[in-house]
Amino acid sequence: MYYKCINSYLNHLSDYETDEEADVKILEKSTHFHIICITFWLILVLIMVWLQRVINVSSNESKLKSVEVLPKLIKVIKP
């Protein structure tokens, strides 16, 4: 199977007249792949940062509520 992949790849490259054309085509595909990967990782990082902020805000709100509730619980528990 590995050899089939290599042969199909080489046959695809042989469609071009010169090695330079094949190199340019490979470089174009490689550049597109890198742009797609970088875009994907940037979007992923932005989503992670956004989620971290949302989690921090919600945890801060819950901490504030627990701090407000704690004295009331202490009053109820202590006779």
CSV table of N, CA and C in Angstrom, one decimal:
chain,number,residue,atom,x,y,z
A,1,MET,N,0.8,-1.2,0.0
A,1,MET,CA,0.0,0.0,0.0
A,1,MET,C,0.9,1.3,0.0
A,2,TYR,N,2.0,1.2,0.7
A,2,TYR,CA,2.9,2.3,0.8
A,2,TYR,C,3.4,2.7,-0.6
A,3,TYR,N,3.8,1.6,-1.3
A,3,TYR,CA,4.3,1.8,-2.7
A,3,TYR,C,3.2,2.3,-3.6
A,4,LYS,N,2.0,1.9,-3.4
A,4,LYS,CA,0.9,2.5,-4.3
A,4,LYS,C,0.8,4.0,-4.0
A,5,CYS,N,0.9,4.4,-2.8
A,5,CYS,CA,0.8,5.8,-2.5
A,5,CYS,C,2.0,6.6,-3.1
A,6,ILE,N,3.2,6.0,-3.0
A,6,ILE,CA,4.3,6.7,-3.6
A,6,ILE,C,4.2,6.8,-5.1
A,7,ASN,N,3.8,5.6,-5.8
A,7,ASN,CA,3.6,5.6,-7.2
A,7,ASN,C,2.6,6.6,-7.7
A,8,SER,N,1.4,6.7,-7.0
A,8,SER,CA,0.4,7.6,-7.4
A,8,SER,C,0.9,9.1,-7.2
A,9,TYR,N,1.7,9.3,-6.1
A,9,TYR,CA,2.2,10.6,-5.9
A,9,TYR,C,3.2,11.0,-7.0
A,10,LEU,N,4.1,10.0,-7.4
A,10,LEU,CA,5.1,10.3,-8.4
A,10,LEU,C,4.4,10.4,-9.8
A,11,ASN,N,3.3,9.7,-10.0
A,11,ASN,CA,2.6,9.8,-11.3
A,11,ASN,C,1.9,11.2,-11.4
A,12,HIS,N,1.4,11.6,-10.2
A,12,HIS,CA,0.8,13.0,-10.2
A,12,HIS,C,1.8,14.0,-10.5
A,13,LEU,N,3.0,13.9,-9.9
A,13,LEU,CA,4.1,14.9,-10.2
A,13,LEU,C,4.6,14.8,-11.6
A,14,SER,N,4.5,13.6,-12.3
A,14,SER,CA,5.0,13.5,-13.6
A,14,SER,C,4.1,14.2,-14.6
A,15,ASP,N,2.9,14.6,-14.2
A,15,ASP,CA,2.0,15.4,-15.1
A,15,ASP,C,2.6,16.7,-15.4
A,16,TYR,N,3.5,17.2,-14.6
A,16,TYR,CA,4.1,18.5,-14.8
A,16,TYR,C,5.3,18.4,-15.7
A,17,GLU,N,5.5,19.4,-16.5
A,17,GLU,CA,6.6,19.4,-17.5
A,17,GLU,C,8.0,19.3,-16.9
A,18,THR,N,8.2,20.1,-15.8
A,18,THR,CA,9.5,20.2,-15.2
A,18,THR,C,9.5,19.9,-13.8
A,19,ASP,N,10.6,19.7,-13.2
A,19,ASP,CA,10.7,19.5,-11.7
A,19,ASP,C,10.4,20.8,-11.0
A,20,GLU,N,10.7,21.9,-11.6
A,20,GLU,CA,10.4,23.2,-11.0
A,20,GLU,C,8.9,23.4,-10.8
A,21,GLU,N,8.1,23.0,-11.8
A,21,GLU,CA,6.6,23.1,-11.7
A,21,GLU,C,6.1,22.2,-10.6
A,22,ALA,N,6.7,21.0,-10.5
A,22,ALA,CA,6.3,20.1,-9.5
A,22,ALA,C,6.7,20.6,-8.1
A,23,ASP,N,7.8,21.2,-8.0
A,23,ASP,CA,8.3,21.8,-6.7
A,23,ASP,C,7.4,23.0,-6.3
A,24,VAL,N,7.0,23.8,-7.3
A,24,VAL,CA,6.1,24.9,-7.0
A,24,VAL,C,4.7,24.4,-6.5
A,25,LYS,N,4.2,23.3,-7.2
A,25,LYS,CA,2.9,22.8,-6.8
A,25,LYS,C,3.0,22.2,-5.3
A,26,ILE,N,4.1,21.5,-5.0
A,26,ILE,CA,4.3,21.0,-3.7
A,26,ILE,C,4.3,22.1,-2.7
A,27,LEU,N,5.1,23.2,-3.0
A,27,LEU,CA,5.2,24.3,-2.1
A,27,LEU,C,3.9,25.0,-1.9
A,28,GLU,N,3.1,25.1,-2.9
A,28,GLU,CA,1.7,25.7,-2.8
A,28,GLU,C,0.9,24.9,-1.8
A,29,LYS,N,0.9,23.6,-2.0
A,29,LYS,CA,0.1,22.7,-1.2
A,29,LYS,C,0.6,22.7,0.3
A,30,SER,N,1.9,22.8,0.4
A,30,SER,CA,2.4,22.8,1.8
A,30,SER,C,2.1,24.1,2.4
A,31,THR,N,2.1,25.2,1.7
A,31,THR,CA,1.8,26.5,2.3
A,31,THR,C,0.3,26.6,2.7
A,32,HIS,N,-0.6,26.0,1.8
A,32,HIS,CA,-2.0,26.0,2.2
A,32,HIS,C,-2.2,25.2,3.4
A,33,PHE,N,-1.5,24.0,3.5
A,33,PHE,CA,-1.7,23.2,4.7
A,33,PHE,C,-1.2,23.9,5.9
A,34,HIS,N,-0.1,24.6,5.9
A,34,HIS,CA,0.4,25.4,7.0
A,34,HIS,C,-0.6,26.5,7.4
A,35,ILE,N,-1.1,27.2,6.5
A,35,ILE,CA,-2.1,28.2,6.8
A,35,ILE,C,-3.3,27.6,7.4
A,36,ILE,N,-3.8,26.5,7.0
A,36,ILE,CA,-5.0,25.9,7.6
A,36,ILE,C,-4.6,25.4,9.0
A,37,CYS,N,-3.5,24.8,9.2
A,37,CYS,CA,-3.1,24.4,10.6
A,37,CYS,C,-2.9,25.6,11.5
A,38,ILE,N,-2.3,26.6,11.1
A,38,ILE,CA,-2.1,27.8,11.9
A,38,ILE,C,-3.5,28.4,12.3
A,39,THR,N,-4.3,28.5,11.3
A,39,THR,CA,-5.7,29.1,11.5
A,39,THR,C,-6.4,28.2,12.5
A,40,PHE,N,-6.4,26.9,12.4
A,40,PHE,CA,-7.0,26.0,13.3
A,40,PHE,C,-6.5,26.2,14.7
A,41,TRP,N,-5.2,26.3,14.9
A,41,TRP,CA,-4.7,26.4,16.2
A,41,TRP,C,-5.0,27.8,16.8
A,42,LEU,N,-5.0,28.8,16.0
A,42,LEU,CA,-5.4,30.1,16.5
A,42,LEU,C,-6.8,30.1,17.0
A,43,ILE,N,-7.7,29.5,16.2
A,43,ILE,CA,-9.1,29.4,16.6
A,43,ILE,C,-9.3,28.6,17.9
A,44,LEU,N,-8.5,27.5,18.0
A,44,LEU,CA,-8.6,26.7,19.2
A,44,LEU,C,-8.1,27.4,20.4
A,45,VAL,N,-7.0,28.2,20.3
A,45,VAL,CA,-6.5,29.0,21.4
A,45,VAL,C,-7.5,30.1,21.8
A,46,LEU,N,-8.1,30.7,20.9
A,46,LEU,CA,-9.1,31.7,21.2
A,46,LEU,C,-10.3,31.1,21.9
A,47,ILE,N,-10.7,30.0,21.5
A,47,ILE,CA,-11.8,29.3,22.2
A,47,ILE,C,-11.4,28.9,23.6
A,48,MET,N,-10.2,28.4,23.8
A,48,MET,CA,-9.7,28.0,25.1
A,48,MET,C,-9.6,29.3,26.0
A,49,VAL,N,-9.1,30.4,25.5
A,49,VAL,CA,-9.0,31.6,26.3
A,49,VAL,C,-10.4,32.1,26.7
A,50,TRP,N,-11.4,32.0,25.7
A,50,TRP,CA,-12.7,32.5,26.0
A,50,TRP,C,-13.3,31.5,27.1
A,51,LEU,N,-13.2,30.2,27.0
A,51,LEU,CA,-13.7,29.3,28.0
A,51,LEU,C,-13.1,29.5,29.3
A,52,GLN,N,-11.8,29.8,29.4
A,52,GLN,CA,-11.1,30.1,30.6
A,52,GLN,C,-11.7,31.3,31.3
A,53,ARG,N,-12.0,32.3,30.5
A,53,ARG,CA,-12.6,33.5,31.1
A,53,ARG,C,-14.0,33.3,31.6
A,54,VAL,N,-14.8,32.5,30.8
A,54,VAL,CA,-16.1,32.2,31.2
A,54,VAL,C,-16.1,31.4,32.5
A,55,ILE,N,-15.2,30.4,32.6
A,55,ILE,CA,-15.1,29.6,33.8
A,55,ILE,C,-14.6,30.4,35.0
A,56,ASN,N,-13.7,31.3,34.8
A,56,ASN,CA,-13.2,32.2,35.9
A,56,ASN,C,-14.3,33.1,36.4
A,57,VAL,N,-15.1,33.6,35.5
A,57,VAL,CA,-16.2,34.5,35.9
A,57,VAL,C,-17.2,33.8,36.7
A,58,SER,N,-17.6,32.6,36.2
A,58,SER,CA,-18.6,31.8,36.9
A,58,SER,C,-18.1,31.3,38.2
A,59,SER,N,-16.8,31.0,38.3
A,59,SER,CA,-16.3,30.5,39.6
A,59,SER,C,-16.2,31.7,40.6
A,60,ASN,N,-15.8,32.8,40.1
A,60,ASN,CA,-15.7,34.0,41.0
A,60,ASN,C,-17.1,34.4,41.5
A,61,GLU,N,-18.1,34.3,40.6
A,61,GLU,CA,-19.5,34.6,41.1
A,61,GLU,C,-19.9,33.6,42.2
A,62,SER,N,-19.6,32.3,41.9
A,62,SER,CA,-20.0,31.3,42.9
A,62,SER,C,-19.2,31.5,44.2
A,63,LYS,N,-18.0,31.9,44.1
A,63,LYS,CA,-17.2,32.1,45.3
A,63,LYS,C,-17.8,33.3,46.1
A,64,LEU,N,-18.2,34.3,45.4
A,64,LEU,CA,-18.8,35.4,46.1
A,64,LEU,C,-20.1,35.0,46.8
A,65,LYS,N,-20.9,34.2,46.1
A,65,LYS,CA,-22.2,33.8,46.7
A,65,LYS,C,-21.9,32.9,47.9
A,66,SER,N,-20.9,32.0,47.8
A,66,SER,CA,-20.6,31.2,49.0
A,66,SER,C,-20.1,32.0,50.2
A,67,VAL,N,-19.3,33.0,49.9
A,67,VAL,CA,-18.8,33.9,51.0
A,67,VAL,C,-20.0,34.6,51.6
A,68,GLU,N,-21.0,35.0,50.9
A,68,GLU,CA,-22.2,35.6,51.5
A,68,GLU,C,-23.0,34.7,52.3
A,69,VAL,N,-23.1,33.4,51.8
A,69,VAL,CA,-23.9,32.4,52.5
A,69,VAL,C,-23.2,31.9,53.7
A,70,LEU,N,-21.9,31.9,53.8
A,70,LEU,CA,-21.2,31.3,54.9
A,70,LEU,C,-21.5,31.9,56.2
A,71,PRO,N,-21.5,33.2,56.4
A,71,PRO,CA,-21.9,33.8,57.7
A,71,PRO,C,-23.3,33.4,58.1
A,72,LYS,N,-24.2,33.3,57.2
A,72,LYS,CA,-25.6,32.9,57.5
A,72,LYS,C,-25.6,31.5,58.0
A,73,LEU,N,-24.8,30.6,57.4
A,73,LEU,CA,-24.7,29.2,57.8
A,73,LEU,C,-24.1,29.1,59.2
A,74,ILE,N,-23.1,29.9,59.5
A,74,ILE,CA,-22.5,29.9,60.8
A,74,ILE,C,-23.4,30.3,61.9
A,75,LYS,N,-24.2,31.3,61.6
A,75,LYS,CA,-25.2,31.8,62.5
A,75,LYS,C,-26.3,30.7,62.8
A,76,VAL,N,-26.6,30.0,61.8
A,76,VAL,CA,-27.7,29.0,62.0
A,76,VAL,C,-27.1,27.8,62.7
A,77,ILE,N,-25.8,27.5,62.5
A,77,ILE,CA,-25.2,26.3,63.1
A,77,ILE,C,-24.9,26.6,64.6
A,78,LYS,N,-24.4,27.8,64.9
A,78,LYS,CA,-24.1,28.1,66.3
A,78,LYS,C,-25.3,28.4,67.0
A,79,PRO,N,-25.5,27.9,68.2
A,79,PRO,CA,-26.7,28.2,69.0
A,79,PRO,C,-26.6,29.5,69.7
